[in-house]
Amino acid sequence: METRRALHFVFKVGNRFQTARFFRDVLGMKVLRHEEFEEGCKATCNGPYDGKWSKTMVGFGPEDDHFVAELTYNYGIKDYKLGNDFKGITVASSQAVSNARELKWPLTELAEGVFETEAPGGYKFYLQNQSPPQSDPVLKVTLAVSDLQKSLNYWSNLLGMKIYEKNEEKQRALLGYADNQCKLELQGIKGAVDHAAAFGRIAFSCPQKELPDLEDLMKREKQKILTPLVSLDTPGKATVQVVILADPDGHEICFVGDEAFRELSKMDPTGNQLLDDAMAADKSDEWFAKRSKR
């Protein structure tokens, strides 16, 4: 499984202006690329919506060797109801802590050098006031699970992730595909996992030839396949193959063919300007204000 990589987490965002400010100015991430679409994605990348939407990839470096965020914005939708499924992303960056203080972005110190903050929409981020590791400042994504052992069986035995840490008492486990990659933390909770409307998606890559085998494995194991193997076209760019799965708690998981995705995910030097232009042309703030529409 050493050929598999953690790629990104997908957020649905209602306010692109404040969201861009958080990821660019507070966290210090760069816009890697920005794309506008006139209709919904075949793999529901933007959720169950079929209208105009945009995708903005932001990160501390290229997706070849960094875990990044995919910000999906559906025109006309101002906010999304949060569930208890997404528990947060942990980032090691003293610069982000400094930026938040300078911009008076709300910070809550949970322990010495560890701060909790929120991205617009209520998404939790945990900032460690330390120099980032050489590999990637994004350390882990934490998701809620209702049955830790059942989830470990899925993520480790079926998806091939290595278990780095396991604590039965605290009902948590840390998994990953490689030491230098962003990790997945599973946090057991009491009761059911509720994805509400803001549910996200975590994405990984694997060699394209493994995708049919992965899909067949899930069929044999009677696991949920949300989107069977499909090709996604991006005009002027590489066509990638993806299969979308769901774990026992319904967390969406995208596996994409690595070779084509490396071509698709190359950093676009005009991405920052494209995002700014799209936000300038988008009068949604005025539209919502006039109609008081949620």
Tab-separated table of C-alpha atoms in Angstrom:
chain	number	residue	atom	x	y	z
A	1	MET	CA	0.000	0.000	0.000
A	2	GLU	CA	3.056	2.263	-0.119
A	3	THR	CA	1.865	3.512	-3.506
A	4	ARG	CA	-1.278	5.034	-1.983
A	5	ARG	CA	-1.361	8.689	-0.953
A	6	ALA	CA	-3.596	10.910	1.166
A	7	LEU	CA	-4.671	13.796	-1.084
A	8	HIS	CA	-7.281	16.182	0.281
A	9	PHE	CA	-10.439	16.764	2.290
A	10	VAL	CA	-13.497	18.303	0.658
A	11	PHE	CA	-15.346	21.120	2.432
A	12	LYS	CA	-18.623	22.690	1.345
A	13	VAL	CA	-18.348	26.430	1.871
A	14	GLY	CA	-21.081	29.052	1.886
A	15	ASN	CA	-19.001	32.221	2.175
A	16	ARG	CA	-16.084	32.127	-0.259
A	17	PHE	CA	-14.770	35.512	0.834
A	18	GLN	CA	-14.309	34.642	4.507
A	19	THR	CA	-13.263	31.076	3.681
A	20	ALA	CA	-10.516	32.326	1.343
A	21	ARG	CA	-9.387	34.741	4.049
A	22	PHE	CA	-9.116	31.914	6.587
A	23	PHE	CA	-7.180	29.489	4.401
A	24	ARG	CA	-4.934	32.097	2.757
A	25	ASP	CA	-4.411	34.717	5.443
A	26	VAL	CA	-4.811	32.750	8.683
A	27	LEU	CA	-3.451	29.296	7.814
A	28	GLY	CA	-1.097	30.677	5.172
A	29	MET	CA	-2.052	28.220	2.445
A	30	LYS	CA	-1.677	28.965	-1.256
A	31	VAL	CA	-4.335	28.640	-3.953
A	32	LEU	CA	-3.153	25.688	-6.027
A	33	ARG	CA	-5.898	25.891	-8.658
A	34	HIS	CA	-9.419	27.203	-9.136
A	35	GLU	CA	-12.140	25.933	-11.486
A	36	GLU	CA	-15.710	27.008	-12.237
A	37	PHE	CA	-18.385	24.534	-13.368
A	38	GLU	CA	-21.822	25.134	-14.863
A	39	GLU	CA	-23.377	21.882	-13.661
A	40	GLY	CA	-22.926	19.299	-10.912
A	41	CYS	CA	-20.155	16.703	-10.836
A	42	LYS	CA	-20.761	13.092	-11.973
A	43	ALA	CA	-19.082	11.931	-8.763
A	44	THR	CA	-21.041	14.474	-6.630
A	45	CYS	CA	-17.792	16.274	-5.708
A	46	ASN	CA	-19.893	19.331	-4.812
A	47	GLY	CA	-22.547	17.314	-2.973
A	48	PRO	CA	-26.069	16.486	-4.193
A	49	TYR	CA	-26.419	19.714	-6.185
A	50	ASP	CA	-26.728	20.111	-9.937
A	51	GLY	CA	-26.248	23.854	-10.381
A	52	LYS	CA	-23.274	26.129	-10.933
A	53	TRP	CA	-20.377	25.555	-8.537
A	54	SER	CA	-16.664	26.128	-8.091
A	55	LYS	CA	-13.727	24.157	-6.762
A	56	THR	CA	-10.687	25.757	-5.155
A	57	MET	CA	-7.705	23.675	-4.044
A	58	VAL	CA	-5.594	25.246	-1.292
A	59	GLY	CA	-2.548	23.898	0.494
A	60	PHE	CA	0.911	24.556	1.886
A	61	GLY	CA	2.422	23.027	-1.228
A	62	PRO	CA	1.548	20.956	-4.304
A	63	GLU	CA	-0.751	17.971	-3.880
A	64	ASP	CA	2.032	15.633	-5.036
A	65	ASP	CA	3.467	15.759	-1.521
A	66	HIS	CA	1.042	17.807	0.602
A	67	PHE	CA	-2.417	17.150	2.002
A	68	VAL	CA	-4.661	19.979	0.816
A	69	ALA	CA	-8.218	21.268	1.132
A	70	GLU	CA	-10.813	21.248	-1.629
A	71	LEU	CA	-13.281	24.102	-1.156
A	72	THR	CA	-16.510	23.514	-3.060
A	73	TYR	CA	-18.880	26.430	-3.410
A	74	ASN	CA	-22.414	25.960	-4.721
A	75	TYR	CA	-23.796	29.221	-6.051
A	76	GLY	CA	-26.954	30.233	-4.214
A	77	ILE	CA	-26.304	28.167	-1.074
A	78	LYS	CA	-25.253	30.336	1.826
A	79	ASP	CA	-24.569	27.754	4.532
A	80	TYR	CA	-24.750	24.067	5.415
A	81	LYS	CA	-25.914	22.376	8.595
A	82	LEU	CA	-23.017	20.738	10.448
A	83	GLY	CA	-23.190	17.206	11.803
A	84	ASN	CA	-20.902	15.497	14.306
A	85	ASP	CA	-18.921	13.611	11.652
A	86	PHE	CA	-15.958	15.949	11.092
A	87	LYS	CA	-13.878	16.517	14.225
A	88	GLY	CA	-11.125	18.697	12.802
A	89	ILE	CA	-7.815	19.047	11.005
A	90	THR	CA	-4.556	19.465	12.948
A	91	VAL	CA	-1.884	21.782	11.531
A	92	ALA	CA	1.629	22.392	12.884
A	93	SER	CA	2.394	26.040	12.136
A	94	SER	CA	3.567	28.760	14.484
A	95	GLN	CA	3.024	31.163	11.561
A	96	ALA	CA	-0.696	30.280	11.456
A	97	VAL	CA	-1.000	30.993	15.185
A	98	SER	CA	0.778	34.311	14.676
A	99	ASN	CA	-1.453	35.159	11.686
A	100	ALA	CA	-4.621	34.392	13.660
A	101	ARG	CA	-3.514	36.653	16.510
A	102	GLU	CA	-2.573	39.461	14.157
A	103	LEU	CA	-5.909	39.244	12.305
A	104	LYS	CA	-7.829	38.809	15.603
A	105	TRP	CA	-9.192	35.509	14.353
A	106	PRO	CA	-10.706	33.715	17.404
A	107	LEU	CA	-8.319	31.264	19.082
A	108	THR	CA	-8.923	29.079	22.133
A	109	GLU	CA	-5.878	27.578	23.855
A	110	LEU	CA	-6.677	23.954	24.729
A	111	ALA	CA	-3.243	23.045	26.059
A	112	GLU	CA	0.159	24.665	26.018
A	113	GLY	CA	0.866	25.535	22.391
A	114	VAL	CA	-2.325	23.960	21.017
A	115	PHE	CA	-5.120	26.226	19.808
A	116	GLU	CA	-8.610	25.536	18.501
A	117	THR	CA	-10.086	27.778	15.838
A	118	GLU	CA	-12.850	27.581	13.253
A	119	ALA	CA	-12.991	28.045	9.520
A	120	PRO	CA	-16.148	29.782	8.260
A	121	GLY	CA	-18.990	27.280	8.374
A	122	GLY	CA	-17.901	25.960	11.771
A	123	TYR	CA	-15.178	23.531	10.642
A	124	LYS	CA	-12.692	22.938	13.478
A	125	PHE	CA	-8.945	23.376	13.058
A	126	TYR	CA	-6.290	22.699	15.677
A	127	LEU	CA	-3.126	24.769	15.388
A	128	GLN	CA	0.089	23.633	17.033
A	129	ASN	CA	2.376	26.548	17.829
A	130	GLN	CA	5.542	24.941	16.467
A	131	SER	CA	7.662	24.824	13.351
A	132	PRO	CA	6.058	22.642	10.690
A	133	PRO	CA	7.687	19.326	9.832
A	134	GLN	CA	9.646	19.247	6.587
A	135	SER	CA	7.116	16.944	4.948
A	136	ASP	CA	3.770	18.740	5.476
A	137	PRO	CA	2.270	21.029	8.150
A	138	VAL	CA	-1.084	19.199	7.894
A	139	LEU	CA	-0.697	16.391	10.431
A	140	LYS	CA	-4.063	14.652	10.615
A	141	VAL	CA	-7.764	14.671	9.788
A	142	THR	CA	-10.051	13.497	12.600
A	143	LEU	CA	-13.363	11.801	11.837
A	144	ALA	CA	-15.996	10.480	14.245
A	145	VAL	CA	-16.879	6.776	14.267
A	146	SER	CA	-19.574	4.899	16.173
A	147	ASP	CA	-17.692	1.586	16.482
A	148	LEU	CA	-13.910	1.938	16.557
A	149	GLN	CA	-13.129	-1.750	16.014
A	150	LYS	CA	-15.508	-2.011	13.076
A	151	SER	CA	-13.964	1.108	11.529
A	152	LEU	CA	-10.426	-0.171	12.075
A	153	ASN	CA	-11.345	-3.365	10.264
A	154	TYR	CA	-12.596	-1.300	7.312
A	155	TRP	CA	-9.778	1.228	7.069
A	156	SER	CA	-6.927	-1.150	7.924
A	157	ASN	CA	-7.959	-4.603	6.683
A	158	LEU	CA	-9.918	-3.503	3.594
A	159	LEU	CA	-8.268	-0.204	2.617
A	160	GLY	CA	-4.793	-1.245	3.732
A	161	MET	CA	-3.941	1.565	6.120
A	162	LYS	CA	-1.259	1.027	8.743
A	163	ILE	CA	-2.351	1.524	12.372
A	164	TYR	CA	0.157	3.900	13.973
A	165	GLU	CA	-1.556	4.345	17.336
A	166	LYS	CA	-4.538	2.806	19.103
A	167	ASN	CA	-6.030	3.785	22.452
A	168	GLU	CA	-9.060	1.765	23.527
A	169	GLU	CA	-9.594	3.865	26.655
A	170	LYS	CA	-9.777	7.125	24.711
A	171	GLN	CA	-11.495	5.384	21.791
A	172	ARG	CA	-9.122	6.744	19.180
A	173	ALA	CA	-6.759	5.384	16.555
A	174	LEU	CA	-4.277	6.936	14.136
A	175	LEU	CA	-3.817	5.430	10.675
A	176	GLY	CA	-1.953	6.272	7.480
A	177	TYR	CA	-0.348	5.005	4.294
A	178	ALA	CA	3.141	6.409	4.981
A	179	ASP	CA	5.106	8.007	7.804
A	180	ASN	CA	5.522	11.317	5.959
A	181	GLN	CA	1.849	11.678	4.960
A	182	CYS	CA	-1.133	13.271	6.655
A	183	LYS	CA	-2.766	10.726	8.979
A	184	LEU	CA	-6.394	9.766	9.517
A	185	GLU	CA	-7.534	9.810	13.142
A	186	LEU	CA	-10.672	7.889	14.070
A	187	GLN	CA	-12.413	9.126	17.209
A	188	GLY	CA	-15.092	6.950	18.751
A	189	ILE	CA	-18.260	8.720	19.877
A	190	LYS	CA	-21.388	7.584	21.659
A	191	GLY	CA	-24.374	7.244	19.388
A	192	ALA	CA	-24.677	7.538	15.628
A	193	VAL	CA	-22.524	9.625	13.297
A	194	ASP	CA	-24.609	12.420	11.760
A	195	HIS	CA	-23.339	13.872	8.476
A	196	ALA	CA	-26.089	16.516	8.145
A	197	ALA	CA	-25.739	18.712	5.026
A	198	ALA	CA	-22.113	19.821	5.464
A	199	PHE	CA	-20.676	16.312	5.075
A	200	GLY	CA	-17.224	16.199	3.542
A	201	ARG	CA	-15.148	13.649	1.668
A	202	ILE	CA	-11.591	12.429	2.096
A	203	ALA	CA	-9.569	11.559	-1.000
A	204	PHE	CA	-6.684	9.180	-1.652
A	205	SER	CA	-4.833	8.089	-4.774
A	206	CYS	CA	-3.673	4.669	-5.870
A	207	PRO	CA	-2.269	3.303	-9.136
A	208	GLN	CA	-5.077	3.389	-11.680
A	209	LYS	CA	-4.839	-0.372	-12.249
A	210	GLU	CA	-5.852	-0.956	-8.592
A	211	LEU	CA	-9.214	0.836	-8.890
A	212	PRO	CA	-11.184	-2.075	-10.432
A	213	ASP	CA	-9.743	-4.464	-7.825
A	214	LEU	CA	-10.672	-2.068	-5.030
A	215	GLU	CA	-14.216	-1.831	-6.353
A	216	ASP	CA	-14.459	-5.632	-6.637
A	217	LEU	CA	-13.192	-6.032	-3.069
A	218	MET	CA	-15.911	-3.728	-1.755
A	219	LYS	CA	-18.549	-5.656	-3.699
A	220	ARG	CA	-17.323	-8.977	-2.279
A	221	GLU	CA	-17.259	-7.563	1.245
A	222	LYS	CA	-20.740	-6.079	0.725
A	223	GLN	CA	-19.475	-2.574	1.506
A	224	LYS	CA	-21.143	0.542	0.183
A	225	ILE	CA	-20.064	1.963	-3.182
A	226	LEU	CA	-21.510	5.447	-3.681
A	227	THR	CA	-20.171	5.963	-7.217
A	228	PRO	CA	-18.933	2.965	-9.219
A	229	LEU	CA	-15.718	3.439	-11.190
A	230	VAL	CA	-16.218	6.467	-13.447
A	231	SER	CA	-14.085	8.754	-15.620
A	232	LEU	CA	-14.203	12.476	-14.841
A	233	ASP	CA	-13.344	14.911	-17.611
A	234	THR	CA	-11.850	18.324	-16.957
A	235	PRO	CA	-11.730	20.380	-20.188
A	236	GLY	CA	-8.147	20.885	-21.322
A	237	LYS	CA	-6.787	18.667	-18.542
A	238	ALA	CA	-6.292	14.997	-17.744
A	239	THR	CA	-9.256	12.626	-17.447
A	240	VAL	CA	-9.158	10.834	-14.103
A	241	GLN	CA	-10.856	7.659	-12.944
A	242	VAL	CA	-12.443	7.580	-9.506
A	243	VAL	CA	-14.498	5.290	-7.319
A	244	ILE	CA	-16.396	6.719	-4.339
A	245	LEU	CA	-16.862	4.517	-1.272
A	246	ALA	CA	-18.495	4.905	2.135
A	247	ASP	CA	-17.151	3.469	5.384
A	248	PRO	CA	-19.410	1.838	8.033
A	249	ASP	CA	-20.412	5.287	9.339
A	250	GLY	CA	-21.087	6.744	5.893
A	251	HIS	CA	-17.903	8.833	5.585
A	252	GLU	CA	-17.338	9.429	1.872
A	253	ILE	CA	-14.010	8.195	0.501
A	254	CYS	CA	-12.706	8.965	-2.972
A	255	PHE	CA	-9.997	6.839	-4.582
A	256	VAL	CA	-8.532	8.312	-7.749
A	257	GLY	CA	-6.059	6.958	-10.292
A	258	ASP	CA	-2.700	8.410	-9.297
A	259	GLU	CA	-1.066	8.805	-12.704
A	260	ALA	CA	-3.747	11.009	-14.266
A	261	PHE	CA	-4.382	12.831	-11.014
A	262	ARG	CA	-0.765	13.977	-10.772
A	263	GLU	CA	-1.243	15.593	-14.163
A	264	LEU	CA	-4.605	17.106	-13.232
A	265	SER	CA	-3.438	18.431	-9.859
A	266	LYS	CA	-0.460	20.436	-11.093
A	267	MET	CA	-0.351	23.873	-9.528
A	268	ASP	CA	-1.871	26.620	-11.676
A	269	PRO	CA	0.033	29.900	-11.221
A	270	THR	CA	-3.149	31.803	-12.161
A	271	GLY	CA	-5.276	30.024	-9.525
A	272	ASN	CA	-5.170	32.858	-7.002
A	273	GLN	CA	-6.269	35.425	-9.598
A	274	LEU	CA	-8.987	33.119	-10.932
A	275	LEU	CA	-10.448	32.795	-7.433
A	276	ASP	CA	-10.305	36.550	-6.828
A	277	ASP	CA	-11.947	37.238	-10.198
A	278	ALA	CA	-14.711	34.717	-9.502
A	279	MET	CA	-15.414	36.223	-6.087
A	280	ALA	CA	-15.462	39.735	-7.549
A	281	ALA	CA	-17.957	38.643	-10.214
A	282	ASP	CA	-20.118	36.750	-7.706
A	283	LYS	CA	-22.755	39.074	-6.277
A	284	SER	CA	-24.134	36.409	-3.947
A	285	ASP	CA	-23.611	38.530	-0.817
A	286	GLU	CA	-25.830	41.226	-2.308
A	287	TRP	CA	-28.300	38.617	-3.535
A	288	PHE	CA	-28.619	37.041	-0.088
A	289	ALA	CA	-28.878	40.429	1.593
A	290	LYS	CA	-31.745	41.513	-0.657
A	291	ARG	CA	-33.711	38.327	-0.183
A	292	SER	CA	-32.632	37.339	3.339
A	293	LYS	CA	-32.408	33.853	1.876
A	294	ARG	CA	-30.583	30.981	3.568
